[in-house]
Coordinates of C-alpha atoms and ligand atoms in Angstrom, one line a residue:
M64 CA 70.7 -134.6 -175.8
H65 CA 71.4 -137.9 -178.2
K66 CA 68.4 -139.9 -178.3
K67 CA 68.5 -143.1 -179.1
L68 CA 67.2 -143.9 -182.4
F69 CA 64.9 -147.4 -181.8
I70 CA 63.2 -146.1 -185.3
P71 CA 63.3 -148.3 -188.5
G72 CA 66.4 -146.4 -190.1
P73 CA 68.9 -144.2 -189.6
I74 CA 69.6 -146.7 -187.1
E75 CA 72.2 -145.7 -183.8
V76 CA 75.5 -146.0 -185.2
S77 CA 78.6 -147.0 -183.0
P78 CA 81.4 -145.4 -181.9
E79 CA 83.9 -147.1 -184.0
I80 CA 82.0 -146.2 -187.0
L81 CA 81.4 -142.5 -186.7
K82 CA 85.2 -142.7 -186.3
A83 CA 85.5 -144.4 -189.4
M84 CA 84.3 -142.0 -191.2
G85 CA 87.1 -139.9 -190.5
T86 CA 89.5 -141.2 -191.9
P87 CA 92.1 -139.1 -193.5
M88 CA 90.2 -138.1 -197.6
I89 CA 92.0 -140.1 -200.2
G90 CA 90.9 -139.5 -204.5
H91 CA 88.3 -141.5 -205.9
R92 CA 90.9 -142.2 -209.2
M93 CA 93.8 -142.7 -206.3
P94 CA 95.0 -146.3 -206.1
E95 CA 93.7 -146.1 -202.8
Y96 CA 90.4 -146.0 -203.5
A97 CA 90.7 -148.6 -206.0
Q98 CA 91.5 -150.6 -203.3
L99 CA 89.1 -149.9 -200.7
H100 CA 86.3 -150.4 -203.4
K101 CA 87.5 -154.0 -203.8
G102 CA 87.7 -154.8 -201.2
V103 CA 84.3 -153.7 -199.8
T104 CA 82.6 -154.9 -203.2
D105 CA 84.2 -157.9 -202.5
K106 CA 83.1 -158.7 -199.2
L107 CA 79.3 -157.5 -200.4
K108 CA 79.4 -160.0 -202.5
Q109 CA 80.3 -162.6 -199.6
L110 CA 77.7 -161.2 -197.7
M111 CA 75.3 -161.3 -200.0
F112 CA 76.1 -164.8 -201.4
T113 CA 77.0 -163.1 -205.2
K114 CA 78.7 -163.1 -208.0
E115 CA 77.0 -160.9 -209.9
R116 CA 78.4 -157.1 -209.9
V117 CA 78.3 -155.3 -206.5
F118 CA 77.6 -151.8 -207.7
L119 CA 78.1 -148.8 -205.0
S120 CA 75.7 -145.5 -205.3
T121 CA 75.9 -142.5 -203.5
S122 CA 72.8 -142.0 -202.5
S123 CA 70.2 -142.6 -201.0
A124 CA 68.1 -146.5 -201.3
F125 CA 65.8 -144.5 -203.3
G126 CA 68.7 -142.8 -205.8
A127 CA 69.3 -147.0 -206.9
M128 CA 65.6 -147.4 -206.7
E129 CA 64.7 -145.3 -208.6
G130 CA 67.6 -146.3 -211.5
A131 CA 66.6 -150.2 -211.2
V132 CA 63.1 -149.0 -213.0
R133 CA 64.5 -146.2 -215.2
N134 CA 67.9 -149.5 -216.7
L135 CA 65.2 -152.1 -216.2
V136 CA 61.8 -152.0 -217.4
G137 CA 61.4 -152.1 -220.7
K138 CA 58.3 -152.8 -221.6
R139 CA 56.2 -152.5 -218.9
C140 CA 56.3 -153.0 -214.7
A141 CA 54.4 -154.7 -212.1
N142 CA 54.8 -152.7 -209.3
F143 CA 53.4 -155.1 -206.1
C144 CA 52.2 -152.9 -203.4
N145 CA 51.4 -153.7 -199.4
G146 CA 52.7 -150.7 -198.3
A147 CA 53.7 -146.9 -198.0
F148 CA 57.6 -147.5 -199.7
S149 CA 55.8 -149.7 -202.3
D150 CA 53.7 -147.3 -203.0
K151 CA 55.8 -144.4 -203.6
W152 CA 58.3 -147.2 -206.1
H153 CA 55.2 -147.0 -208.4
N154 CA 54.7 -143.7 -207.8
V155 CA 58.5 -143.4 -209.1
T156 CA 58.2 -146.4 -212.0
L157 CA 55.7 -144.0 -213.2
A158 CA 57.3 -140.5 -212.6
C159 CA 60.2 -141.9 -214.8
G160 CA 57.7 -142.6 -217.6
K161 CA 57.5 -146.5 -217.9
E162 CA 54.4 -148.3 -218.6
A163 CA 53.8 -149.9 -215.3
D164 CA 50.5 -151.7 -213.1
A165 CA 50.2 -151.8 -209.2
F166 CA 49.1 -154.9 -207.9
K167 CA 48.1 -153.7 -204.4
V168 CA 47.2 -155.9 -201.0
A169 CA 45.7 -154.5 -198.2
W170 CA 48.7 -153.4 -195.6
G171 CA 49.6 -155.6 -193.5
E172 CA 49.5 -158.6 -195.6
P173 CA 52.7 -159.7 -197.7
I174 CA 52.9 -159.6 -200.8
T175 CA 51.8 -163.8 -202.1
P176 CA 53.6 -165.8 -204.8
E177 CA 50.0 -166.7 -206.6
L178 CA 49.5 -162.7 -206.7
V179 CA 53.0 -162.4 -208.7
D180 CA 52.4 -165.7 -210.8
S181 CA 48.8 -164.1 -211.9
A182 CA 50.2 -160.7 -212.6
L183 CA 53.2 -162.4 -214.4
A184 CA 50.6 -165.1 -216.6
T185 CA 48.8 -162.0 -218.1
G186 CA 52.7 -161.9 -220.0
K187 CA 52.4 -158.1 -219.9
Y188 CA 55.5 -157.4 -218.5
D189 CA 59.5 -157.8 -218.2
A190 CA 60.4 -156.2 -214.9
I191 CA 58.8 -156.8 -211.2
T192 CA 59.4 -154.6 -208.5
L193 CA 58.6 -155.9 -204.9
I194 CA 59.9 -154.7 -201.4
H195 CA 60.8 -158.1 -199.2
N196 CA 60.4 -156.0 -195.8
E197 CA 57.9 -153.4 -195.5
T198 CA 59.4 -151.4 -193.8
S199 CA 55.7 -149.2 -193.0
T200 CA 54.2 -152.3 -191.8
G201 CA 57.0 -154.3 -190.5
V202 CA 55.8 -156.9 -192.6
M203 CA 58.2 -159.5 -194.2
S204 CA 56.7 -161.1 -197.9
P205 CA 58.0 -164.7 -198.4
L206 CA 61.0 -164.0 -201.1
P207 CA 61.8 -167.4 -201.5
E208 CA 58.6 -168.5 -202.4
I209 CA 58.1 -165.9 -205.0
A210 CA 61.5 -166.2 -206.2
Q211 CA 60.7 -169.7 -207.6
V212 CA 57.5 -168.4 -209.4
L213 CA 59.7 -166.1 -210.7
K214 CA 62.1 -168.8 -212.5
K215 CA 59.2 -169.7 -214.5
Y216 CA 59.2 -166.3 -216.1
P217 CA 63.0 -165.9 -217.4
E218 CA 61.8 -163.0 -219.6
V219 CA 61.0 -160.8 -216.5
V220 CA 64.1 -158.9 -214.5
S221 CA 63.6 -159.1 -210.7
I222 CA 64.3 -155.7 -208.8
I223 CA 64.0 -156.2 -205.1
D224 CA 64.4 -154.1 -202.2
T225 CA 65.8 -155.3 -199.1
V226 CA 66.5 -152.0 -198.0
S227 CA 65.0 -152.9 -194.3
S228 CA 66.7 -156.4 -194.2
M229 CA 70.3 -157.4 -196.1
S230 CA 72.0 -158.8 -193.2
A231 CA 69.8 -159.5 -190.9
L232 CA 68.4 -163.1 -192.7
K233 CA 70.3 -164.8 -195.0
L234 CA 69.1 -163.9 -198.3
P235 CA 71.1 -165.0 -200.9
V236 CA 70.6 -163.6 -204.1
D237 CA 72.3 -166.3 -206.6
E238 CA 70.4 -168.4 -205.7
L239 CA 67.1 -166.8 -205.4
G240 CA 67.4 -165.5 -209.0
I241 CA 67.5 -161.8 -208.2
D242 CA 68.7 -159.7 -210.7
C243 CA 68.9 -156.7 -209.3
C244 CA 69.0 -156.1 -205.1
V245 CA 68.7 -152.9 -203.8
F246 CA 69.3 -151.8 -200.5
G247 CA 70.6 -148.5 -198.0
V248 CA 73.0 -148.8 -195.5
Q249 CA 71.5 -147.0 -192.9
K250 CA 69.1 -149.8 -191.8
A251 CA 70.2 -153.3 -190.9
F252 CA 73.8 -152.1 -191.8
A253 CA 73.8 -149.0 -189.3
L254 CA 76.1 -146.9 -191.1
P255 CA 75.3 -143.0 -191.7
P256 CA 72.6 -142.7 -194.8
G257 CA 73.7 -141.3 -198.2
L258 CA 75.4 -145.2 -199.7
A259 CA 73.3 -147.4 -201.3
V260 CA 74.2 -150.8 -202.7
F261 CA 72.9 -152.9 -206.1
T262 CA 73.4 -156.1 -207.6
A263 CA 73.3 -156.6 -211.0
S264 CA 73.0 -160.0 -212.8
E265 CA 73.9 -160.6 -216.2
K266 CA 70.5 -160.2 -218.0
A267 CA 69.4 -157.4 -215.2
L268 CA 72.4 -155.8 -217.6
E269 CA 71.7 -157.1 -221.1
R270 CA 68.9 -155.2 -220.6
A271 CA 69.6 -152.1 -219.6
K272 CA 71.5 -151.9 -222.7
G273 CA 68.8 -151.8 -225.0
V274 CA 67.2 -150.2 -222.6
P275 CA 66.4 -145.6 -223.7
G276 CA 66.5 -143.0 -221.5
R277 CA 68.9 -144.3 -218.5
G278 CA 70.2 -140.7 -217.9
Y279 CA 73.5 -140.9 -216.4
Y280 CA 74.0 -140.6 -212.6
F281 CA 71.9 -144.3 -212.4
D282 CA 73.2 -145.7 -215.9
F283 CA 73.7 -149.3 -215.1
L284 CA 76.1 -149.5 -217.5
E285 CA 78.1 -146.2 -216.3
F286 CA 78.6 -147.9 -213.2
L287 CA 79.2 -151.1 -215.3
A288 CA 82.2 -149.3 -217.2
A289 CA 83.5 -147.8 -213.7
D290 CA 83.5 -151.2 -211.7
E291 CA 86.2 -152.5 -214.4
K292 CA 88.5 -149.9 -212.5
N293 CA 87.2 -150.6 -209.3
N294 CA 85.7 -147.6 -209.3
T295 CA 82.0 -145.9 -209.5
P296 CA 81.2 -143.0 -212.4
S297 CA 81.1 -140.1 -210.1
T298 CA 82.8 -139.4 -206.8
P299 CA 81.9 -141.3 -203.9
C300 CA 80.9 -140.9 -200.7
I301 CA 84.8 -142.6 -200.0
S302 CA 83.6 -141.4 -196.0
L303 CA 80.7 -144.3 -196.0
I304 CA 83.0 -146.5 -197.6
Y305 CA 85.8 -146.8 -194.9
A306 CA 82.4 -146.9 -192.5
M307 CA 81.5 -150.0 -194.7
D308 CA 84.3 -151.5 -194.9
L309 CA 85.0 -152.2 -191.0
Q310 CA 80.6 -152.5 -191.0
L311 CA 81.7 -155.5 -192.9
E312 CA 84.5 -156.8 -191.1
R313 CA 82.5 -155.9 -188.1
I314 CA 79.7 -158.7 -189.3
F315 CA 82.6 -161.8 -190.3
A316 CA 83.7 -161.7 -187.2
E317 CA 80.5 -162.3 -185.4
G318 CA 79.7 -164.6 -188.0
L319 CA 76.7 -164.1 -190.2
E320 CA 74.4 -167.2 -188.5
K321 CA 74.8 -165.5 -185.4
R322 CA 73.7 -162.4 -186.4
W323 CA 71.1 -163.9 -188.0
E324 CA 70.6 -165.1 -184.8
R325 CA 70.9 -162.0 -183.1
H326 CA 68.1 -160.4 -185.3
A327 CA 65.6 -163.3 -184.9
K328 CA 65.8 -163.5 -181.0
M329 CA 65.4 -159.7 -180.6
A330 CA 62.2 -160.1 -183.2
E331 CA 60.7 -162.5 -181.1
F332 CA 61.4 -160.7 -177.6
M333 CA 59.7 -157.7 -179.3
R334 CA 56.7 -159.4 -180.5
A335 CA 56.3 -161.1 -176.8
W336 CA 56.2 -157.9 -175.6
V337 CA 54.1 -156.6 -177.2
K338 CA 51.0 -159.1 -176.7
E339 CA 52.3 -159.4 -173.4
H340 CA 51.0 -155.1 -173.3
G341 CA 48.0 -155.5 -174.8
F342 CA 48.7 -154.4 -178.1
G343 CA 48.2 -156.4 -181.3
L344 CA 50.7 -157.0 -184.3
F345 CA 50.1 -155.4 -187.2
P346 CA 51.2 -157.2 -189.9
A347 CA 49.9 -161.0 -191.1
E348 CA 51.0 -164.3 -188.8
G349 CA 53.7 -165.9 -190.6
Y350 CA 54.7 -162.8 -192.3
R351 CA 56.2 -160.4 -189.2
S352 CA 59.6 -158.5 -190.0
V353 CA 63.2 -159.8 -188.3
T354 CA 64.1 -156.0 -187.8
L355 CA 61.1 -154.3 -187.1
T356 CA 58.2 -154.8 -184.7
C357 CA 54.6 -153.2 -185.9
A358 CA 52.4 -152.8 -182.9
S359 CA 48.1 -152.4 -184.0
N360 CA 47.1 -149.8 -180.9
D361 CA 45.0 -152.3 -179.4
R362 CA 45.4 -150.2 -175.9
G363 CA 44.4 -146.7 -177.7
V364 CA 47.6 -145.4 -176.4
D365 CA 48.1 -141.8 -176.7
L366 CA 51.1 -142.9 -178.9
G367 CA 52.2 -139.1 -179.5
L368 CA 52.9 -138.8 -176.1
M369 CA 54.0 -141.8 -175.6
K370 CA 57.1 -140.9 -178.4
K371 CA 57.1 -137.2 -176.6
Q372 CA 58.1 -138.7 -172.8
L373 CA 60.1 -141.5 -174.7
G374 CA 62.2 -138.3 -176.6
E375 CA 62.3 -136.4 -172.7
R376 CA 63.9 -139.8 -171.8
G377 CA 66.5 -139.7 -174.5
F378 CA 64.3 -142.2 -177.0
A379 CA 63.4 -141.5 -180.4
F380 CA 60.2 -143.8 -180.8
D381 CA 58.1 -144.3 -183.5
D382 CA 54.4 -143.7 -183.6
G383 CA 53.2 -145.1 -187.3
Y384 CA 54.0 -144.9 -190.8
G385 CA 51.6 -142.9 -192.9
K386 CA 47.8 -144.0 -193.3
I387 CA 49.0 -145.8 -190.2
K388 CA 50.3 -143.4 -187.7
G389 CA 48.6 -143.2 -184.4
K390 CA 46.8 -146.8 -185.2
T391 CA 50.5 -148.2 -185.3
F392 CA 53.7 -147.8 -183.7
R393 CA 56.8 -149.3 -184.6
V394 CA 60.1 -151.1 -182.6
A395 CA 63.5 -151.3 -184.6
H396 CA 65.7 -154.2 -182.9
M397 CA 68.5 -153.9 -186.6
G398 CA 72.1 -153.3 -187.0
D399 CA 74.4 -153.8 -183.8
M400 CA 71.9 -153.5 -181.8
Q401 CA 71.5 -156.2 -178.7
L402 CA 68.8 -157.9 -176.6
E403 CA 69.9 -155.6 -173.9
N404 CA 69.5 -152.4 -176.0
L405 CA 66.0 -153.1 -176.8
K406 CA 65.0 -154.3 -173.3
E407 CA 66.1 -150.8 -172.0
I408 CA 63.7 -149.1 -174.2
T409 CA 60.6 -151.8 -173.4
T410 CA 61.9 -151.1 -169.7
E411 CA 60.5 -146.8 -170.2
M412 CA 58.0 -148.1 -172.1
E413 CA 56.3 -150.0 -169.6
G414 CA 57.0 -146.9 -166.9
I415 CA 55.8 -145.0 -169.3
L416 CA 52.3 -147.5 -169.9
Q417 CA 51.7 -147.1 -166.4
G418 CA 51.2 -143.0 -165.9
L419 CA 49.2 -143.3 -168.9
Ligands
LIG632 C1 62.0 -151.1 -197.4 C2 62.4 -149.2 -197.4 N1 62.3 -149.4 -199.2 C3 63.2 -148.3 -199.7 C4 63.1 -146.9 -198.2 C5 63.7 -145.4 -198.9 O1 64.8 -145.5 -198.7 P1 65.7 -144.0 -198.3 O2 65.4 -142.9 -197.8 O3 66.9 -144.2 -198.3 O4 65.4 -143.3 -200.6 C6 63.0 -147.0 -197.3 C7 63.0 -146.4 -196.1 O5 62.8 -146.0 -194.9 C8 62.3 -148.6 -196.3 O6 62.0 -148.9 -195.6

């Protein structure tokens, strides 16, 4: 039995998208690919409100996230950490041989503009990593306010993970001044995993030129040279790029404003449901994600049992990530999902809760 995915990625993929993945294969050095590539990157630029380069990486998000630090950290990196993925990014930065410091706040809390300001005011850093939407805790940090602070530090290259938020709300990359914005496609884009997208500003590309040890597979300058020919340095995941092309068409057909509104409504519904059913909201007030709700298990429910019973009813449910497993649960509301779909799982959860 297929379990309908309500975990925060991968997300349920529509049959039309799966069908698009079956489009007959083309060679990536054929003109047909260049046409597909240009169409997809142009649409992505429109979606992300950017005129900068948009690159397609055949990897999961962490490939591009690792690539970003390899290419863009010259002197020292400030990694802002408020959950499992941002903690991991710090470890990845160190594993790439970079000098880096982690600025950690408690899980459930956002990264604040004040924290970013105080770190950068030391003058020690020429790059930062920050996760907009920490999927492990359901916290969305205030990116527009942080972006204002970043404008005070033109020597700093900003590397921002929008892995689980891009397309679900307005994130105007150029206006925010993001130098490198990274996301994977298995979250709010509702595509199968295996493709990551990243932007690179002029400043980012200039930085990359002076940074040694960029490697090959994620070398931004290789991506730049290939992009001149509407291509990628290595063989890309063409089937997924076909799927992305169709998904972008579907996103624009729905309308961006409507898409953002749909995500906001689903988030409101889920937060209200959590409170009405005796649970709490794990993220600090005012910093709650629009793409997933992370609930604190205030009722002390056996979440493992809940997950098992939901599984038997055909629903994939997440009983918390990393050190907050069992203490929290997460329900995703992103991608192609509609409010009615979300109500399917909450109705099942209500039934199960009565019996627990
Ligand atoms: C915010 C965030 N960043 C990074 C990742 C890592 O993505 P991937 O597993 O695609 O490399 C995830 C995965 O859930 C995520 O939620």
